[in-house]
PDB file of C-alpha atoms in Angstrom:
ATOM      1  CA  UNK A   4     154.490 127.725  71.281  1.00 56.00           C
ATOM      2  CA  UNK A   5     152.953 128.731  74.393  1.00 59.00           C
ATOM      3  CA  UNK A   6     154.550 127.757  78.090  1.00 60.00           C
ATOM      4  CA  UNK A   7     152.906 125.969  80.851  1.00 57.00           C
ATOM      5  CA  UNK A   8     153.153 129.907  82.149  1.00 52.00           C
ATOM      6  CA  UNK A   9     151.286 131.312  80.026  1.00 54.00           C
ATOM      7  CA  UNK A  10     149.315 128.564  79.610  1.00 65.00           C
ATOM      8  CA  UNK A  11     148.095 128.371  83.327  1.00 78.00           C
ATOM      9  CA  UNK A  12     149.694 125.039  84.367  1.00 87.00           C
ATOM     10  CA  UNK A  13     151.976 126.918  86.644  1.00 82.00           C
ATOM     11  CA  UNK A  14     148.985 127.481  89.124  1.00 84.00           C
ATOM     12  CA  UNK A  15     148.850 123.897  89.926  1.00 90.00           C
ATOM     13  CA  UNK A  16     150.963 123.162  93.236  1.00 85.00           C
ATOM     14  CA  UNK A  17     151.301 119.637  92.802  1.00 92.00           C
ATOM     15  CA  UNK A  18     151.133 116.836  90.046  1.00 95.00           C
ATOM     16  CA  UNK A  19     148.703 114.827  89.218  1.00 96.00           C
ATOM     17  CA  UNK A  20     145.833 116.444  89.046  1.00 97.00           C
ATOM     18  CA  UNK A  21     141.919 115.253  89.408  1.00 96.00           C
ATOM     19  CA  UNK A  22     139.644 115.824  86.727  1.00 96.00           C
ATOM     20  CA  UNK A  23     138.157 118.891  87.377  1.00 96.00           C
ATOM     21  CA  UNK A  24     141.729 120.658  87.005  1.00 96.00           C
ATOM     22  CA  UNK A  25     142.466 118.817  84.527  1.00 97.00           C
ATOM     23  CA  UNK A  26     139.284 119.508  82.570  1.00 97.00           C
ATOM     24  CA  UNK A  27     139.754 123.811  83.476  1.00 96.00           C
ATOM     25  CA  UNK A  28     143.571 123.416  82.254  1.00 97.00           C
ATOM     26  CA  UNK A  29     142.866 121.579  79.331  1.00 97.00           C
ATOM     27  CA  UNK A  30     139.542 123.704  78.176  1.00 96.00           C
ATOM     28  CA  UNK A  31     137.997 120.518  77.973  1.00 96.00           C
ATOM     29  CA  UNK A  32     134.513 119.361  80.158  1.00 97.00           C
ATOM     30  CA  UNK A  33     134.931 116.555  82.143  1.00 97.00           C
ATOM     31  CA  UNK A  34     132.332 114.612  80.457  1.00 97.00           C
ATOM     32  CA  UNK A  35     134.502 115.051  76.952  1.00 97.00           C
ATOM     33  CA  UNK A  36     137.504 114.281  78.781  1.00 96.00           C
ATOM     34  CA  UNK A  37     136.115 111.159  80.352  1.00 96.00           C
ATOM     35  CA  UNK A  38     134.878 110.139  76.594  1.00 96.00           C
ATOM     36  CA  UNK A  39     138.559 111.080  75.082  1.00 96.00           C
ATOM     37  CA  UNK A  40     140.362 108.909  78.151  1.00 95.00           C
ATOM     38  CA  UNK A  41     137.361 105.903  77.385  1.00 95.00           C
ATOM     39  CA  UNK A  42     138.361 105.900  73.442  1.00 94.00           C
ATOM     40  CA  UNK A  43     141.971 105.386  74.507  1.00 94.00           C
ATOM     41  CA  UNK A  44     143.725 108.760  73.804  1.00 95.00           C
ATOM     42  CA  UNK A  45     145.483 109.614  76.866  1.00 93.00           C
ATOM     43  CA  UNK A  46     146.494 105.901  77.356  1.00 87.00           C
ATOM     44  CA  UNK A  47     146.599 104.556  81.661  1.00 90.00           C
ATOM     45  CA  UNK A  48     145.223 107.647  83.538  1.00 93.00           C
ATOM     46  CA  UNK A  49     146.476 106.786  87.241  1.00 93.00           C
ATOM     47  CA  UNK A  50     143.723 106.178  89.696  1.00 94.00           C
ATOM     48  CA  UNK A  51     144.080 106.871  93.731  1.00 94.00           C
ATOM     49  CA  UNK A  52     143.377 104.067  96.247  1.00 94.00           C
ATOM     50  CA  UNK A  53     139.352 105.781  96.182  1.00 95.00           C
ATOM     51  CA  UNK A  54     138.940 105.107  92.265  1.00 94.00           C
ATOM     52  CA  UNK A  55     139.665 108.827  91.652  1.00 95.00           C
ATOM     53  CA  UNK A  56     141.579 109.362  88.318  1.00 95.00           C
ATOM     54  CA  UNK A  57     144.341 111.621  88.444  1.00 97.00           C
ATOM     55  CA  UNK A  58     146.180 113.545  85.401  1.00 97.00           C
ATOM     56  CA  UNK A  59     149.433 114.014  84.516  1.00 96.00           C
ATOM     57  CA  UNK A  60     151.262 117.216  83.068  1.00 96.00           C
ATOM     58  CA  UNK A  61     151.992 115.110  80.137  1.00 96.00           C
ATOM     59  CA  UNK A  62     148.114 113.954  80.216  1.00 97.00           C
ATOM     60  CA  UNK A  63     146.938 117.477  80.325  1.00 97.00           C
ATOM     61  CA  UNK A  64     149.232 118.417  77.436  1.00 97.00           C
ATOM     62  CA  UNK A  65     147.702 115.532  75.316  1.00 97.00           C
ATOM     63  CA  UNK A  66     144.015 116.869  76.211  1.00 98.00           C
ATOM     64  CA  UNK A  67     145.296 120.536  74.819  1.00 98.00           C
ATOM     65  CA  UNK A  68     146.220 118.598  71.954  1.00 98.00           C
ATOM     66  CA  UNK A  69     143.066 117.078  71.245  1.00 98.00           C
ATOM     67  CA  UNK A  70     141.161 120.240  71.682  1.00 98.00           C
ATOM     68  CA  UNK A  71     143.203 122.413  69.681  1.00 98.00           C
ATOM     69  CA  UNK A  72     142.666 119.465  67.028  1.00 98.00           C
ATOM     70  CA  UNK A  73     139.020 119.686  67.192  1.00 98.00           C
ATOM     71  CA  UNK A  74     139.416 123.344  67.526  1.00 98.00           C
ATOM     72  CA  UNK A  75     140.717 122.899  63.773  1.00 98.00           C
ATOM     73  CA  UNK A  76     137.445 120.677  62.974  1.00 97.00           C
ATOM     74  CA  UNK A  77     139.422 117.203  62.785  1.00 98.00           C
ATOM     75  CA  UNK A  78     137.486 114.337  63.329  1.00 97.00           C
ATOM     76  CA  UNK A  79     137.986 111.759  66.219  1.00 96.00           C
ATOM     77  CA  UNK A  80     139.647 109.252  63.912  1.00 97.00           C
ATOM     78  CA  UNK A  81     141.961 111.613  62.429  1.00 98.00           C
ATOM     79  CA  UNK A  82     142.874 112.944  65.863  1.00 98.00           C
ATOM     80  CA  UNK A  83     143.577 109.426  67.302  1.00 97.00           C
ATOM     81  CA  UNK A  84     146.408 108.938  64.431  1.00 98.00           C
ATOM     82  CA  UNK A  85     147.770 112.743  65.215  1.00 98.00           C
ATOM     83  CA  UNK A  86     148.101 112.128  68.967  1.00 97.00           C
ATOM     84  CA  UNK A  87     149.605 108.628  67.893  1.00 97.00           C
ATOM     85  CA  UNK A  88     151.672 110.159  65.877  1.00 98.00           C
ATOM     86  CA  UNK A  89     152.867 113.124  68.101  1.00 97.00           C
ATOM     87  CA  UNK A  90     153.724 110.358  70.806  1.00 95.00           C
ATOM     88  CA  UNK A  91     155.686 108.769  68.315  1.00 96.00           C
ATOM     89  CA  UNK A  92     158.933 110.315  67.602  1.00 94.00           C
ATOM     90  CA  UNK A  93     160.030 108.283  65.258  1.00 96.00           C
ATOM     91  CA  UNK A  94     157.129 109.479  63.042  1.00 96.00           C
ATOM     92  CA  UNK A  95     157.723 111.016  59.588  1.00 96.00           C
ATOM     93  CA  UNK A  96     156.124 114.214  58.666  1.00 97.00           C
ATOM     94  CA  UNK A  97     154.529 112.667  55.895  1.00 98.00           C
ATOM     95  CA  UNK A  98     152.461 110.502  57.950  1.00 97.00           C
ATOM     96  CA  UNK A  99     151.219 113.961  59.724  1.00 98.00           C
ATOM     97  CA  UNK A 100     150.983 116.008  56.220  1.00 98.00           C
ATOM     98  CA  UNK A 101     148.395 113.288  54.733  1.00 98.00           C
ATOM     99  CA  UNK A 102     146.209 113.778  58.042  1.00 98.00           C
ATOM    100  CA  UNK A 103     146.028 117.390  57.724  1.00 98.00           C
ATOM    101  CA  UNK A 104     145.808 117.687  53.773  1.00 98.00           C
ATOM    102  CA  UNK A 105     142.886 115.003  53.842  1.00 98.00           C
ATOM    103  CA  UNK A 106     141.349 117.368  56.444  1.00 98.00           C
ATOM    104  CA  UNK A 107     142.226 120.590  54.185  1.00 98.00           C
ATOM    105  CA  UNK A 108     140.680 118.937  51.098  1.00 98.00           C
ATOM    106  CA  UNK A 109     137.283 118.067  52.860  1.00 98.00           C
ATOM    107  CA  UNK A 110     137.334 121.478  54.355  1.00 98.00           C
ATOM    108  CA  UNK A 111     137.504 122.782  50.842  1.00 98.00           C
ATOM    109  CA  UNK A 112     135.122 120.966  49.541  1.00 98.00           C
ATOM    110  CA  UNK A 113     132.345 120.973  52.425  1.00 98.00           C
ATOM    111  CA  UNK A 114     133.362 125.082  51.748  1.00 98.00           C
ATOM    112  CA  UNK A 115     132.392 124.751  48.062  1.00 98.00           C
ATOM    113  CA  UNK A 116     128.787 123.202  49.185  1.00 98.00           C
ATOM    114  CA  UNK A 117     127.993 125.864  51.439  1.00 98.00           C
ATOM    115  CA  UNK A 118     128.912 128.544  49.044  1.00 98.00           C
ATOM    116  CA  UNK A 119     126.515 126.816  46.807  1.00 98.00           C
ATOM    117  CA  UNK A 120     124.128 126.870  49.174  1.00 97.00           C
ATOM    118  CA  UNK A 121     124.222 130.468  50.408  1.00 98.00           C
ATOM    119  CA  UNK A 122     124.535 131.116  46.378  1.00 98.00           C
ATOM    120  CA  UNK A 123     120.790 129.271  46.140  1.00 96.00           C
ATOM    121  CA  UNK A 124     119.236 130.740  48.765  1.00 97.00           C
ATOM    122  CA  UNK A 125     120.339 134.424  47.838  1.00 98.00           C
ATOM    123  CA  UNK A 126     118.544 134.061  44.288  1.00 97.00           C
ATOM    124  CA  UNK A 127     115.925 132.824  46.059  1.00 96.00           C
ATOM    125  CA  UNK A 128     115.813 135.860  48.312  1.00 97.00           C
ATOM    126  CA  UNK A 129     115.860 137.935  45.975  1.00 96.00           C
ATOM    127  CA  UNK A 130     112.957 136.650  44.484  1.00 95.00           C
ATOM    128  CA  UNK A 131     110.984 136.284  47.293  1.00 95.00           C
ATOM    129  CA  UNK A 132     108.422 139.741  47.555  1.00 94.00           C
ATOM    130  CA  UNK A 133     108.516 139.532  51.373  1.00 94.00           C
ATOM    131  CA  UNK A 134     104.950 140.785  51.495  1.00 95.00           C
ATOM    132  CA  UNK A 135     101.392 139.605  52.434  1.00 95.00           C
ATOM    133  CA  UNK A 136     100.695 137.524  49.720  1.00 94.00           C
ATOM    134  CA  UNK A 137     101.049 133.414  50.111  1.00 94.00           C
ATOM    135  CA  UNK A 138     102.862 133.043  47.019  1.00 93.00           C
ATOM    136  CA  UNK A 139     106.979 131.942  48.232  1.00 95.00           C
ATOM    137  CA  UNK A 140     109.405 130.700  45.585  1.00 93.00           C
ATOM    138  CA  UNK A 141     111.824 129.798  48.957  1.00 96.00           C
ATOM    139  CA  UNK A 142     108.762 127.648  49.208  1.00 96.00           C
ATOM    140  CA  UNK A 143     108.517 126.428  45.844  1.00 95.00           C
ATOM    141  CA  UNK A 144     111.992 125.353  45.570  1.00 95.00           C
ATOM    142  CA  UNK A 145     112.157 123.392  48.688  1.00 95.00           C
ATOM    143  CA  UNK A 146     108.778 121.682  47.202  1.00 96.00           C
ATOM    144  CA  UNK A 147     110.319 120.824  44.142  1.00 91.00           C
ATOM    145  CA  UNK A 148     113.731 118.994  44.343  1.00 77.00           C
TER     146      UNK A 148
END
C-alpha cells in the first residue's frame, strides 16, 4: 500500500485541487479524467463560483483507482462495479472476486488466441523464402481463409 508520501499527494498545500493537479497526481490526462467524472465515477466533483471543478483527496484516490484498474486491462463496466464496490463497505468479497476472475478468464482466453496467432504466423515464416521471387505463402494464407 503506498502513502500519499510516497505517492506525491503530500506536495499539494491545500485541498481541493483543480484538474490539472488532479490529473498529474492521479497519472490520469485531463481529458480521461473529465470522461471518468462525465460517466459518473467520482460522483459530485465541487465546482468554484467560476465553473472551475475542484478535486478532492478522496477524488484523487478514486482516479488512482481507476487507473491502476485499467492499468490491469479492466474494462469501463467492470471498473464502475469495482469503484462501486470499493465505496461500499458493506460489500462482500465475493462480489469483487467474480469481477476480477471474469477479467482473469477473458485474459486467458484472449492469451490463448494470440498464442495461436503468433503459432500461425511462425509456420508461416518459416515458410516464407524471404527472397526476390513473388511467390508468399504469408500471402497465400491471408488469401485463402
Amino acid at each position: 500500500m503506498t502513502s500519499d508520501t510516497e505517492a506525491g499527494l503530500d506536495t499539494v498545500d491545500s485541498w481541493p485541487v483543480n484538474i490539472g493537479t488532479a490529473a498529474r497526481l492521479s497519472g490520469i490526462s485531463p481529458k480521461m479524467l473529465r470522461h471518468y467524472e462525465s460517466l459518473g465515477l467520482l460522483g459530485e466533483v465541487s465546482r468554484t463560483d467560476s465553473n472551475y471543478r475542484q478535486y478532492s483527496l478522496p477524488d484523487v484516490h478514486t482516479l488512482r483507482f481507476i487507473r491502476r484498474a485499467r492499468d490491469m486491462g479492466f474494462g469501463l463496466d467492470a471498473i464502475t462495479e469495482l469503484v462501486g464496490l470499493w465505496h461500499n463497505r458493506r460489500r462482500s468479497s465475493a462480489s469483487v472476486k467474480r469481477i476480477a476472475q471474469k477479467h482473469h478468464d477473458d485474459l486467458g482466453q484472449r492469451i490463448e488466441a494470440l498464442q495461436a496467432m503468433q503459432r500461425s504466423l511462425h509456420t508461416l515464416l518459416c515458410h516464407c523464402p524471404g527472397n526476390d521471387r513473388p511467390d508468399c505463402p504469408i500471402l497465400d494464407d491471408l488469401a485463402h481463409p
